[in-house]
Amino acid sequence: MSLFKLLRISGPSRFSARSAAYVGKAKYDYDLVVLGGGSAGLACAKEAVDSGARVLCFDYVKPTPAGTRWGLGGTCVNVGCIPKKLMHQASLLGEAVHEAVAYGWNVNDQNIKPDWKKLVKSVQNHIKSVNWVTRVDLRDKKVEYVNSMGAFVDPHTIEYSVKGGGPKQQVTSEYIVVAVGGRPRYPPILGATEFGITSDDIFSYEEEPGRTLVVGAGYVGLECACFLKGLGYDPTVMVRSIVLRGFDRQMSDLLEAMMSERGVHFLHTTIPSSVERQGDGRLLVKYRNTTTEQEDSDIFDTVLWAIGRKGLIEDLNLPAAGVQTKNDKIVVDGTEATNVPHIFAVGDIIHGRPELTPVAILSGRLLARRLFAGSKQLMDYADVATTVFTPLEYSCVGMSEEMAIQTHGQDNIEVFHGYYKPTEFFIPQKSVRQCYLKAVAEITGDQKILGLHYIGPVAGEVIQGFAAALKSGLTVKTLLNTVGIHPTTAEEFTRLSITKRSGRDPTPSSCCS
Ligand code: FAD
Ligand code: NDP
């Protein structure tokens, strides 16, 4: 039998190997059933098994309206962080080729273009390898896996279908963790699902996207528009209200300016009304400006909805378990417990928490440790760092300037800021107009830092370490007493000497001032 066949478990065996201390209640088939094999569910399941729990994990992906489907591992691996980062990198490499010429490389054909189909294939091959490793990892760790939707029959019983049909099966469990994540929303307008695609489709899209309308100006909208632009396509972002609502305004405006400078178009205060397929196959999109009430239309090759994500609660039959929901998310307390004490939820499906992979992973892992290894440690959702992967990336941790003003009062905060010029930008004469950073701090004492914001190269790599410092109580005094690493862009944080209040010009005069 092939290794692949061995891994294809069609139903759960009742005889999991038990390696460590946890002793469950014999009356249940399992100590833990996890619904959802994404970042949160897999982290929780693997950690629980390490503590000796008998664990079964369900994962099933419904195809998108365009027919896209994928394997085990959830959003991040298949249609989220990982393919997005690879496409982002592909687009940055295009920029690098042009910069290389200024650095003396003989690149003969400067009009080189990426091969979309080849890129998609490479990205998909990588994803398949991750799917495979994930399955092997589950098998090695002795987490039982069923490739099926799970739904509640009662608070301790989950029902599922087996491959090839037949009557539905049921399993019981002492604890149940819901980690079903979310999927992109489609607007309720004519042609939306028929002709539009989402981030669930774009990373495996066989056609070149061409002239693309990206509807939505959150993380997904901006990131997709940017990698499409970098790969040589022509994206337009349709913005309903403002770009990156919820983020620091000044930084969001700078990011939008950076995108415009690179040729991404924006349609402001605009919402779509319909999408129709024309005779030539292209898409006619009608839309309305909500400020002017003017109606207009344009033609695109691709329409990509990036209008947020809805939690996948509808197939769970939650009423059978009595679990409380809000909008399409599950309500939990500080221990990730729902209103039903033995049912928990982690990851994107939780109401009111950041939808980020590291959050999903850590909360899943900590929950398993509390359930099966006697831990008391709770997930800390405060000060989670994040990055928007645009060509100049934006990364931040802690409060926006607006939030700091709101919580502390304008007179009680100090904002240190500065534009800077990355050394490597000089030779290719890259625009430095949006290379900017700021620290939002308390005004008194050593000036505890409340938020750090950075737009520039490799923002995620820069902010990650500062995030640990901020969580440890970083002050402006400590930051400015930290010796920088020269010449880096991260060192700019150690040179932040100008406050907004001073009114001094935050523009640097040279590379080493
Ligand atoms: P998921 O990963 O969505 O996993 C849930 C799984 O459960 C899915 O496989 C689903 O099909 C399955 N399922 C659903 N219902 C059932 C059921 N009833 N029974 C069985 N299985 C079920 N985060 C970052 O930190 N950094 C990034 O750069 C980043 N980029 C992103 C880019 C995009 C385009 C998107 C869409 C998201 C991105 N995210 C990023 C967010 C990140 O992907 C999510 O926060 C993370 O994947 C959430 O993990 P989860 O386990 O909660 O849910
Ligand atoms: P967001 O909620 O971040 O953004 C949704 C966008 O769509 C907003 O601009 C919103 O406008 C707009 N919108 C909503 N409804 C409509 C509508 N009916 N018509 C037109 N526009 C509409 O969702 P995303 O899908 O971008 O991202 C989901 C989550 O995934 C993020 O919150 C993030 O946590 C995670 N993610 C993380 C990434 C990262 O870490 N780099 C990358 C990608 C995703 P308005 O402001 O007016 O509501």
Coordinates of C-alpha atoms and ligand atoms in Angstrom, one line a residue:
M1 CA 0.0 0.0 0.0
S2 CA 1.3 3.5 -0.8
L3 CA 2.2 5.9 1.9
F4 CA -0.5 8.2 0.5
K5 CA -3.2 5.4 0.8
L6 CA -2.1 4.6 4.3
L7 CA -2.7 8.3 5.2
R8 CA -6.2 8.4 3.8
I9 CA -8.1 7.6 6.9
S10 CA -11.8 7.3 5.9
G11 CA -13.1 7.1 9.4
P12 CA -11.8 7.3 13.0
S13 CA -10.2 4.3 14.7
R14 CA -11.2 4.0 18.3
F15 CA -7.7 3.1 19.4
S16 CA -5.5 6.1 19.4
A17 CA -2.0 5.7 20.9
R18 CA -1.7 7.5 24.3
S19 CA 1.7 8.8 25.1
A20 CA 1.5 11.1 28.1
A21 CA -0.4 11.9 31.3
Y22 CA -4.0 13.0 30.5
V23 CA -6.6 10.4 31.4
G24 CA -10.0 11.1 29.8
K25 CA -13.5 9.9 30.5
A26 CA -14.0 6.4 29.0
K27 CA -17.6 7.1 28.2
Y28 CA -16.5 9.3 25.3
D29 CA -14.9 8.1 22.1
Y30 CA -12.4 11.0 22.3
D31 CA -11.0 13.4 24.8
L32 CA -11.0 16.1 22.1
V33 CA -12.7 16.6 18.8
V34 CA -11.5 19.6 16.7
L35 CA -13.7 21.0 14.0
G36 CA -11.3 22.6 11.4
G37 CA -7.8 21.7 10.4
G38 CA -6.4 25.2 9.9
S39 CA -3.8 27.1 11.9
A40 CA -5.8 27.1 15.1
G41 CA -7.3 23.6 14.9
L42 CA -4.1 21.8 14.0
A43 CA -2.1 23.6 16.7
C44 CA -4.7 22.7 19.3
A45 CA -5.0 19.1 18.1
K46 CA -1.2 18.5 18.0
E47 CA -0.6 20.0 21.4
A48 CA -3.5 18.0 23.0
V49 CA -2.0 14.7 21.7
D50 CA 1.3 15.7 23.1
S51 CA -0.4 15.7 26.5
G52 CA -1.8 12.2 26.0
A53 CA -5.3 13.2 24.8
R54 CA -7.2 11.1 22.3
V55 CA -7.8 13.6 19.5
L56 CA -9.9 13.5 16.3
C57 CA -9.7 16.4 13.8
F58 CA -12.2 17.1 11.1
D59 CA -11.3 19.3 8.1
Y60 CA -13.3 19.9 5.0
V61 CA -13.1 22.6 2.3
K62 CA -16.2 23.5 0.3
P63 CA -15.2 24.5 -3.2
T64 CA -15.6 28.2 -4.1
P65 CA -18.3 29.3 -6.6
A66 CA -15.6 29.3 -9.2
G67 CA -14.8 25.7 -8.3
T68 CA -11.5 26.2 -6.5
R69 CA -10.7 23.6 -3.8
W70 CA -7.6 22.8 -1.7
G71 CA -6.2 20.4 0.9
L72 CA -5.5 20.2 4.6
G73 CA -4.1 23.1 6.5
G74 CA -6.7 25.8 6.3
T75 CA -6.6 29.4 4.9
C76 CA -3.1 30.4 5.8
V77 CA -1.3 27.6 4.0
N78 CA -3.7 27.2 1.0
V79 CA -5.3 30.6 0.2
G80 CA -3.9 33.1 2.6
C81 CA -0.5 34.1 4.1
I82 CA 1.7 31.6 2.3
P83 CA 0.6 32.0 -1.4
K84 CA 0.1 35.8 -0.7
K85 CA 3.7 36.1 0.6
L86 CA 5.0 34.2 -2.4
M87 CA 3.1 36.4 -4.9
H88 CA 4.4 39.5 -2.9
Q89 CA 7.9 38.2 -3.2
A90 CA 7.4 37.6 -7.0
S91 CA 6.3 41.1 -7.4
L92 CA 9.2 42.5 -5.3
L93 CA 11.6 40.6 -7.5
G94 CA 10.3 42.4 -10.5
E95 CA 11.2 45.7 -8.9
A96 CA 14.6 44.2 -8.0
V97 CA 15.4 43.4 -11.6
H98 CA 15.0 47.0 -12.5
E99 CA 17.0 48.2 -9.5
A100 CA 19.7 45.7 -10.5
V101 CA 20.5 47.6 -13.6
A102 CA 21.3 50.7 -11.6
Y103 CA 23.6 48.6 -9.5
G104 CA 25.5 47.5 -12.6
W105 CA 23.9 44.2 -13.6
N106 CA 23.6 43.7 -17.3
V107 CA 20.0 42.7 -17.6
N108 CA 19.6 42.7 -21.3
D109 CA 15.8 42.8 -21.6
Q110 CA 14.4 45.3 -19.1
N111 CA 10.9 44.6 -20.3
I112 CA 11.0 41.1 -18.8
K113 CA 7.6 40.0 -17.6
P114 CA 6.7 37.2 -15.2
D115 CA 4.9 34.1 -16.5
W116 CA 1.7 34.0 -14.5
K117 CA 0.9 30.4 -15.2
K118 CA 4.4 29.4 -14.2
L119 CA 4.2 31.4 -11.0
V120 CA 0.8 29.9 -10.1
K121 CA 2.2 26.4 -10.7
S122 CA 5.2 27.1 -8.5
V123 CA 3.0 28.5 -5.7
Q124 CA 0.6 25.6 -6.0
N125 CA 3.4 23.0 -5.9
H126 CA 4.7 24.6 -2.7
I127 CA 1.2 24.5 -1.2
K128 CA 0.8 20.8 -2.1
S129 CA 4.1 20.0 -0.5
V130 CA 2.9 21.8 2.7
N131 CA -0.4 19.8 2.6
W132 CA 1.6 16.6 2.3
V133 CA 3.9 17.5 5.2
T134 CA 0.9 18.5 7.3
R135 CA -0.8 15.1 6.8
V136 CA 2.4 13.2 7.6
D137 CA 2.8 15.3 10.7
L138 CA -0.7 14.4 11.9
R139 CA 0.0 10.8 11.3
D140 CA 3.3 10.9 13.1
K141 CA 1.8 12.7 16.1
K142 CA -1.2 10.3 16.1
V143 CA -3.8 12.9 15.6
E144 CA -6.7 11.2 13.8
Y145 CA -8.0 13.1 10.8
V146 CA -11.2 12.8 8.9
N147 CA -11.7 14.7 5.7
S148 CA -15.3 15.6 6.3
M149 CA -17.6 18.4 7.6
G150 CA -18.4 17.9 11.3
A151 CA -21.7 19.2 12.7
F152 CA -23.2 19.0 16.2
V153 CA -25.9 16.5 17.0
D154 CA -25.9 17.4 20.7
P155 CA -23.3 19.1 23.0
H156 CA -21.0 16.1 23.1
T157 CA -21.8 14.4 19.7
I158 CA -20.5 15.3 16.2
E159 CA -22.0 13.9 13.0
Y160 CA -20.1 13.5 9.7
S161 CA -20.3 11.9 6.3
V162 CA -17.9 9.2 5.2
K163 CA -16.3 9.2 1.8
G164 CA -18.3 7.3 -0.9
G165 CA -21.7 7.9 0.8
G166 CA -23.5 5.6 3.3
P167 CA -25.1 6.5 6.6
K168 CA -23.7 9.4 8.6
Q169 CA -21.4 8.5 11.4
Q170 CA -21.2 9.9 14.9
V171 CA -18.5 10.4 17.5
T172 CA -18.6 11.6 21.1
S173 CA -16.0 13.7 22.8
E174 CA -15.4 15.2 26.3
Y175 CA -14.3 18.5 24.8
I176 CA -15.0 20.0 21.4
V177 CA -13.0 22.9 19.9
V178 CA -14.5 24.8 17.0
A179 CA -11.8 26.2 14.7
V180 CA -13.7 26.4 11.4
G181 CA -12.3 29.8 10.4
G182 CA -14.0 31.9 7.7
R183 CA -14.4 32.4 4.0
P184 CA -14.5 35.6 1.8
R185 CA -17.9 37.4 1.5
Y186 CA -19.5 38.1 -1.8
P187 CA -21.7 41.3 -2.1
P188 CA -25.4 40.7 -2.7
I189 CA -25.4 42.2 -6.2
L190 CA -26.1 40.8 -9.7
G191 CA -23.2 38.7 -11.1
A192 CA -21.1 38.7 -7.9
T193 CA -20.7 35.0 -7.4
E194 CA -21.1 34.2 -11.1
F195 CA -18.4 36.4 -12.5
G196 CA -16.3 37.6 -9.5
I197 CA -13.5 35.7 -7.7
T198 CA -11.9 36.1 -4.3
S199 CA -8.6 35.5 -2.5
D200 CA -9.7 31.8 -2.4
D201 CA -9.3 31.7 -6.2
I202 CA -6.6 34.2 -7.2
F203 CA -3.6 32.1 -6.1
S204 CA -4.6 29.2 -8.4
Y205 CA -6.2 31.3 -11.1
E206 CA -5.3 29.9 -14.5
E207 CA -6.0 33.0 -16.5
E208 CA -3.8 36.0 -16.4
P209 CA -5.8 38.5 -14.2
G210 CA -5.3 41.4 -16.6
R211 CA -7.2 44.6 -15.7
T212 CA -8.5 43.9 -12.3
L213 CA -11.1 45.6 -10.1
V214 CA -10.3 44.8 -6.5
V215 CA -13.3 45.7 -4.3
G216 CA -12.4 46.4 -0.7
A217 CA -9.5 48.3 0.8
G218 CA -8.6 46.1 3.8
Y219 CA -5.5 43.9 4.1
V220 CA -6.6 41.5 1.3
G221 CA -7.6 44.2 -1.1
L222 CA -4.4 46.2 -0.8
E223 CA -2.1 43.2 -0.8
C224 CA -3.7 41.7 -3.9
A225 CA -3.8 45.0 -5.8
C226 CA -0.1 45.5 -5.0
F227 CA 1.2 42.1 -6.1
L228 CA -1.0 42.3 -9.2
K229 CA 0.6 45.7 -10.0
G230 CA 4.0 44.4 -9.3
L231 CA 3.4 41.5 -11.7
G232 CA 2.5 43.8 -14.5
Y233 CA -1.3 44.0 -14.3
D234 CA -3.5 47.0 -13.9
P235 CA -5.5 47.0 -10.6
T236 CA -8.1 49.4 -9.4
V237 CA -9.1 49.4 -5.8
M238 CA -12.7 50.3 -5.0
V239 CA -12.9 51.9 -1.6
R240 CA -16.2 52.0 0.2
S241 CA -15.2 54.3 3.1
I242 CA -11.4 54.7 3.8
V243 CA -8.3 52.6 3.2
L244 CA -7.4 50.2 6.0
R245 CA -10.2 51.3 8.4
G246 CA -9.1 50.7 12.0
F247 CA -5.4 51.3 11.3
D248 CA -3.4 54.5 12.1
R249 CA -4.8 57.1 9.7
Q250 CA -1.5 58.8 8.8
M251 CA 0.2 55.5 8.0
S252 CA -2.8 54.3 6.0
D253 CA -2.8 57.6 4.0
L254 CA 0.9 57.2 3.3
L255 CA 0.4 53.6 2.2
E256 CA -2.3 54.7 -0.2
A257 CA -0.1 57.5 -1.6
M258 CA 2.7 54.9 -2.1
M259 CA 0.3 52.7 -4.0
S260 CA -0.9 55.5 -6.2
E261 CA 2.6 56.6 -6.9
R262 CA 3.2 53.0 -8.2
G263 CA 0.2 53.1 -10.5
V264 CA -2.5 51.4 -8.5
H265 CA -5.8 53.3 -9.2
F266 CA -8.4 54.1 -6.5
L267 CA -12.1 54.7 -6.8
H268 CA -13.1 56.4 -3.6
T269 CA -16.4 56.2 -1.7
T270 CA -17.7 53.9 -4.3
I271 CA -19.7 50.6 -4.2
P272 CA -20.4 48.2 -7.0
S273 CA -24.0 47.7 -8.3
S274 CA -23.6 44.8 -10.8
V275 CA -21.2 42.7 -12.8
E276 CA -22.1 41.4 -16.3
R277 CA -20.2 39.3 -18.8
Q278 CA -19.9 41.0 -22.2
G279 CA -19.8 39.3 -25.6
D280 CA -16.0 39.6 -25.6
G281 CA -15.8 37.8 -22.3
R282 CA -14.7 40.9 -20.3
L283 CA -16.7 42.1 -17.3
L284 CA -18.8 45.2 -17.2
V285 CA -19.0 46.6 -13.7
K286 CA -21.5 49.2 -12.8
Y287 CA -20.9 51.2 -9.6
R288 CA -22.1 54.2 -7.6
N289 CA -20.1 57.0 -5.9
T290 CA -21.8 57.3 -2.5
T291 CA -20.6 60.9 -2.0
T292 CA -21.7 62.3 -5.4
E293 CA -24.4 59.7 -6.0
Q294 CA -23.0 59.5 -9.6
E295 CA -23.4 56.2 -11.3
D296 CA -20.6 54.9 -13.6
S297 CA -19.3 51.8 -15.2
D298 CA -16.0 50.3 -16.5
I299 CA -14.7 47.1 -18.1
F300 CA -12.3 44.7 -16.4
D301 CA -10.9 41.3 -17.1
T302 CA -11.2 40.2 -13.4
V303 CA -13.3 41.3 -10.5
L304 CA -11.8 40.3 -7.1
W305 CA -14.0 40.7 -4.0
A306 CA -12.0 41.6 -0.9
I307 CA -14.8 42.8 1.3
G308 CA -14.1 40.8 4.4
R309 CA -14.7 37.3 5.6
K310 CA -17.7 35.5 7.3
G311 CA -17.3 32.9 10.0
L312 CA -18.3 29.4 8.9
I313 CA -20.9 28.7 11.5
E314 CA -23.8 27.8 9.2
D315 CA -22.9 24.1 8.7
L316 CA -22.2 23.4 12.4
N317 CA -25.7 23.0 13.6
L318 CA -24.8 25.1 16.7
P319 CA -28.3 25.3 18.0
A320 CA -28.1 21.5 18.7
A321 CA -25.3 22.3 21.2
G322 CA -26.7 25.6 22.4
V323 CA -23.6 27.6 21.5
Q324 CA -24.0 31.4 21.4
T325 CA -23.0 33.3 18.3
K326 CA -22.8 37.0 17.3
N327 CA -23.1 38.0 13.7
D328 CA -21.4 34.9 12.1
K329 CA -18.8 34.4 14.8
I330 CA -18.7 32.4 18.1
V331 CA -18.8 34.3 21.4
V332 CA -16.1 33.1 23.9
D333 CA -14.7 34.3 27.2
G334 CA -11.1 34.9 28.2
T335 CA -10.5 31.1 28.3
E336 CA -11.9 30.7 24.7
A337 CA -14.9 28.8 26.3
T338 CA -18.3 29.3 24.7
N339 CA -21.4 29.5 26.9
V340 CA -21.3 25.7 26.9
P341 CA -18.5 25.0 29.3
H342 CA -16.9 22.0 27.4
I343 CA -17.1 23.6 24.0
F344 CA -14.4 26.1 23.0
A345 CA -13.6 28.1 19.9
V346 CA -10.2 29.4 18.6
G347 CA -8.9 31.2 15.5
D348 CA -10.8 33.4 13.0
I349 CA -14.2 32.0 14.1
I350 CA -14.0 33.9 17.4
H351 CA -15.9 37.1 17.7
G352 CA -13.9 40.3 18.2
R353 CA -10.4 39.0 18.0
P354 CA -7.6 39.5 15.4
E355 CA -7.9 37.3 12.4
L356 CA -4.2 36.4 12.1
T357 CA -2.4 33.0 11.9
P358 CA 0.0 33.4 14.8
V359 CA -3.0 34.4 17.0
A360 CA -4.8 31.3 15.8
I361 CA -1.9 29.0 16.5
L362 CA -0.9 30.4 19.9
S363 CA -4.5 30.5 21.2
G364 CA -5.1 26.9 20.0
R365 CA -1.9 25.6 21.6
L366 CA -2.5 27.4 24.9
L367 CA -6.1 26.1 25.1
A368 CA -4.9 22.5 24.6
R369 CA -2.3 23.0 27.4
R370 CA -5.0 24.3 29.7
L371 CA -7.4 21.4 28.9
F372 CA -4.9 18.5 29.1
A373 CA -1.7 19.6 30.7
G374 CA -2.8 21.6 33.8
S375 CA -1.7 25.0 32.4
K376 CA -3.4 28.2 33.5
Q377 CA -1.9 30.4 30.8
L378 CA -4.4 32.5 28.9
M379 CA -4.0 33.9 25.4
D380 CA -3.0 37.6 25.5
Y381 CA -4.7 39.3 22.5
A382 CA -3.2 42.7 23.3
D383 CA -0.4 44.3 21.3
V384 CA -0.3 41.8 18.5
A385 CA 2.0 43.0 15.7
T386 CA 0.9 42.8 12.1
T387 CA 2.1 43.6 8.6
V388 CA 0.4 44.7 5.4
F389 CA 2.4 43.2 2.6
T390 CA 2.5 46.1 0.1
P391 CA 5.7 46.9 -1.8
L392 CA 6.8 49.2 1.0
E393 CA 5.3 47.2 3.8
Y394 CA 3.5 48.6 6.7
S395 CA 4.0 47.0 10.1
C396 CA 2.7 48.1 13.5
V397 CA 2.3 47.0 17.0
G398 CA 0.2 48.6 19.8
M399 CA -2.0 51.7 19.5
S400 CA -2.6 53.9 16.5
E401 CA -2.1 57.6 17.2
E402 CA -5.9 58.0 17.1
M403 CA -6.4 55.3 19.7
A404 CA -3.7 56.7 22.0
I405 CA -5.4 60.1 21.8
Q406 CA -8.8 58.5 22.5
T407 CA -7.6 56.5 25.5
H408 CA -4.9 58.8 27.0
G409 CA -5.9 62.3 25.8
Q410 CA -4.0 64.4 23.3
D411 CA -2.1 66.2 26.0
N412 CA -0.9 63.0 27.6
I413 CA 0.9 61.5 24.6
E414 CA 4.0 62.3 22.6
V415 CA 4.5 61.2 19.0
F416 CA 8.1 60.8 17.9
H417 CA 8.4 60.6 14.1
G418 CA 10.7 60.8 11.1
Y419 CA 11.0 60.2 7.4
Y420 CA 14.2 58.2 6.5
K421 CA 16.1 57.2 3.4
P422 CA 17.1 53.5 3.1
T423 CA 20.7 53.3 2.0
E424 CA 19.9 50.8 -0.7
F425 CA 17.3 53.2 -2.3
F426 CA 19.9 55.8 -3.3
I427 CA 21.6 54.1 -6.3
P428 CA 18.3 53.1 -8.1
Q429 CA 16.9 56.5 -7.0
K430 CA 13.8 54.8 -5.5
S431 CA 11.1 57.1 -4.0
V432 CA 11.6 57.6 -0.3
R433 CA 8.5 59.8 0.1
Q434 CA 6.6 57.2 2.1
C435 CA 9.5 55.8 4.2
Y436 CA 8.3 56.9 7.6
L437 CA 8.1 55.7 11.1
K438 CA 6.7 56.8 14.4
A439 CA 6.5 55.9 18.1
V440 CA 3.4 56.9 20.0
A441 CA 4.3 57.2 23.7
E442 CA 3.1 58.5 27.1
I443 CA 4.4 62.0 27.7
T444 CA 5.5 61.5 31.3
G445 CA 8.4 59.7 33.0
D446 CA 10.5 57.5 30.8
Q447 CA 7.7 57.7 28.2
K448 CA 6.3 54.2 27.9
I449 CA 5.7 53.4 24.2
L450 CA 2.1 52.7 23.3
G451 CA 2.5 52.0 19.6
L452 CA 5.1 51.6 16.9
H453 CA 4.5 52.2 13.2
Y454 CA 6.8 51.7 10.3
I455 CA 6.5 51.9 6.5
G456 CA 9.5 50.6 4.6
P457 CA 11.3 47.6 3.4
V458 CA 10.8 44.3 5.2
A459 CA 8.5 45.9 7.8
G460 CA 7.5 42.6 9.4
E461 CA 11.1 41.6 10.0
V462 CA 11.8 45.1 11.5
I463 CA 8.7 45.2 13.9
Q464 CA 8.8 41.6 15.1
G465 CA 11.6 42.3 17.6
F466 CA 10.2 45.6 18.7
A467 CA 6.9 43.9 19.4
A468 CA 8.6 41.8 22.1
A469 CA 10.2 44.9 23.5
L470 CA 6.9 46.8 23.6
K471 CA 5.2 43.8 25.4
S472 CA 8.1 44.1 27.9
G473 CA 7.3 47.7 28.6
L474 CA 9.6 49.5 26.2
T475 CA 10.1 53.2 26.9
V476 CA 11.4 56.0 24.7
K477 CA 14.3 56.3 27.0
T478 CA 15.3 52.7 26.4
L479 CA 14.7 52.9 22.7
L480 CA 16.9 56.0 22.3
N481 CA 19.6 54.3 24.5
T482 CA 19.6 51.3 22.2
V483 CA 22.6 51.3 19.8
G484 CA 21.4 50.8 16.3
I485 CA 22.7 48.4 13.7
H486 CA 24.1 50.5 10.8
P487 CA 23.2 50.8 8.0
T488 CA 19.7 49.3 8.5
T489 CA 16.2 50.8 8.4
A490 CA 15.3 49.3 11.8
E491 CA 18.0 51.5 13.4
E492 CA 15.8 54.5 12.5
F493 CA 13.7 53.6 15.6
T494 CA 16.7 54.3 17.8
R495 CA 17.2 57.7 16.2
L496 CA 13.7 59.1 16.7
S497 CA 14.4 62.5 18.2
I498 CA 11.7 64.7 16.6
T499 CA 8.3 65.1 18.2
K500 CA 5.3 66.1 16.3
R501 CA 4.6 68.7 19.1
S502 CA 8.0 70.4 18.3
G503 CA 6.8 71.2 14.8
R504 CA 10.4 70.4 13.6
D505 CA 10.8 69.1 10.0
P506 CA 11.0 65.2 10.3
T507 CA 12.7 64.9 6.9
P508 CA 16.4 63.8 7.0
S509 CA 19.1 65.7 5.2
S510 CA 21.4 62.8 4.6
C511 CA 21.7 59.1 5.0
C512 CA 23.7 59.2 8.2
S513 CA 22.4 62.3 10.0
Ligands
FAD1 P1 -8.7 28.4 8.8 O1 -7.3 28.4 8.5 O2 -9.6 29.1 7.9 O3 -9.1 26.9 9.0 C1 -10.4 26.4 9.2 C2 -10.6 25.1 8.5 O4 -11.8 24.5 8.9 C3 -10.7 25.3 7.0 O5 -9.9 24.3 6.3 C4 -12.2 25.0 6.7 O6 -12.5 24.6 5.4 C5 -12.5 24.0 7.8 N1 -13.9 23.8 8.1 C6 -14.9 24.8 8.1 N2 -16.0 24.3 8.6 C7 -15.8 23.0 8.9 C8 -16.6 22.0 9.4 N3 -17.9 22.2 9.8 N4 -16.0 20.7 9.6 C9 -14.7 20.5 9.3 N5 -13.9 21.5 8.8 C10 -14.4 22.7 8.6 N6 -2.6 36.1 8.7 C11 -1.4 36.4 9.0 O7 -1.0 36.3 10.2 N7 -0.5 36.9 8.1 C12 -0.8 37.0 6.8 O8 0.1 37.4 6.0 C13 -2.1 36.7 6.4 N8 -2.4 36.8 5.1 C14 -3.7 36.4 4.7 C15 -4.0 36.5 3.3 C16 -5.2 36.2 2.9 C17 -5.6 36.4 1.5 C18 -6.2 35.8 3.8 C19 -7.6 35.4 3.4 C20 -5.9 35.6 5.2 C21 -4.6 36.0 5.6 N9 -4.3 35.9 7.0 C22 -3.0 36.2 7.4 C23 -5.2 35.4 8.0 C24 -5.0 33.9 8.3 O9 -5.0 33.2 7.1 C25 -6.1 33.4 9.3 O10 -6.1 34.2 10.4 C26 -5.9 32.0 9.7 O11 -5.7 31.1 8.6 C27 -7.0 31.5 10.6 O12 -6.9 30.2 11.0 P2 -8.1 29.3 11.5 O13 -7.5 28.0 11.9 O14 -8.9 30.1 12.5 O15 -9.0 29.1 10.2
NDP2 P1 -11.2 43.6 6.0 O1 -12.3 43.6 7.0 O2 -9.8 44.0 6.5 O3 -11.5 44.7 4.9 C1 -12.7 44.6 4.2 C2 -12.8 45.8 3.2 O4 -13.9 45.6 2.3 C3 -13.0 47.1 3.8 O5 -12.2 48.1 3.1 C4 -14.5 47.4 3.8 O6 -14.8 48.7 3.7 C5 -14.8 46.8 2.4 N1 -16.2 46.3 2.3 C6 -16.9 45.6 3.2 N2 -18.1 45.3 2.7 C7 -18.2 45.9 1.5 C8 -19.2 46.0 0.5 N3 -20.4 45.4 0.6 N4 -18.9 46.7 -0.6 C9 -17.7 47.3 -0.8 N5 -16.7 47.2 0.1 C10 -16.9 46.6 1.2 O7 -11.2 42.2 5.3 P2 -10.1 41.5 4.4 O8 -10.9 40.5 3.7 O9 -9.3 42.5 3.7 O10 -9.3 40.7 5.5 C11 -9.9 39.9 6.5 C12 -8.9 39.6 7.6 O11 -7.9 38.7 7.1 C13 -8.2 40.8 8.1 O12 -8.9 41.5 9.1 C14 -6.9 40.2 8.6 O13 -7.0 40.0 10.0 C15 -6.7 39.0 7.8 N6 -5.6 39.2 6.9 C16 -4.4 39.4 7.3 C17 -3.3 39.7 6.5 C18 -2.0 40.0 7.0 O14 -1.7 39.7 8.1 N7 -1.1 40.6 6.2 C19 -3.5 39.7 5.0 C20 -4.9 39.4 4.6 C21 -5.9 39.2 5.5 P3 -15.2 49.5 5.1 O15 -14.0 50.0 5.7 O16 -16.1 50.6 4.5 O17 -16.0 48.6 5.9

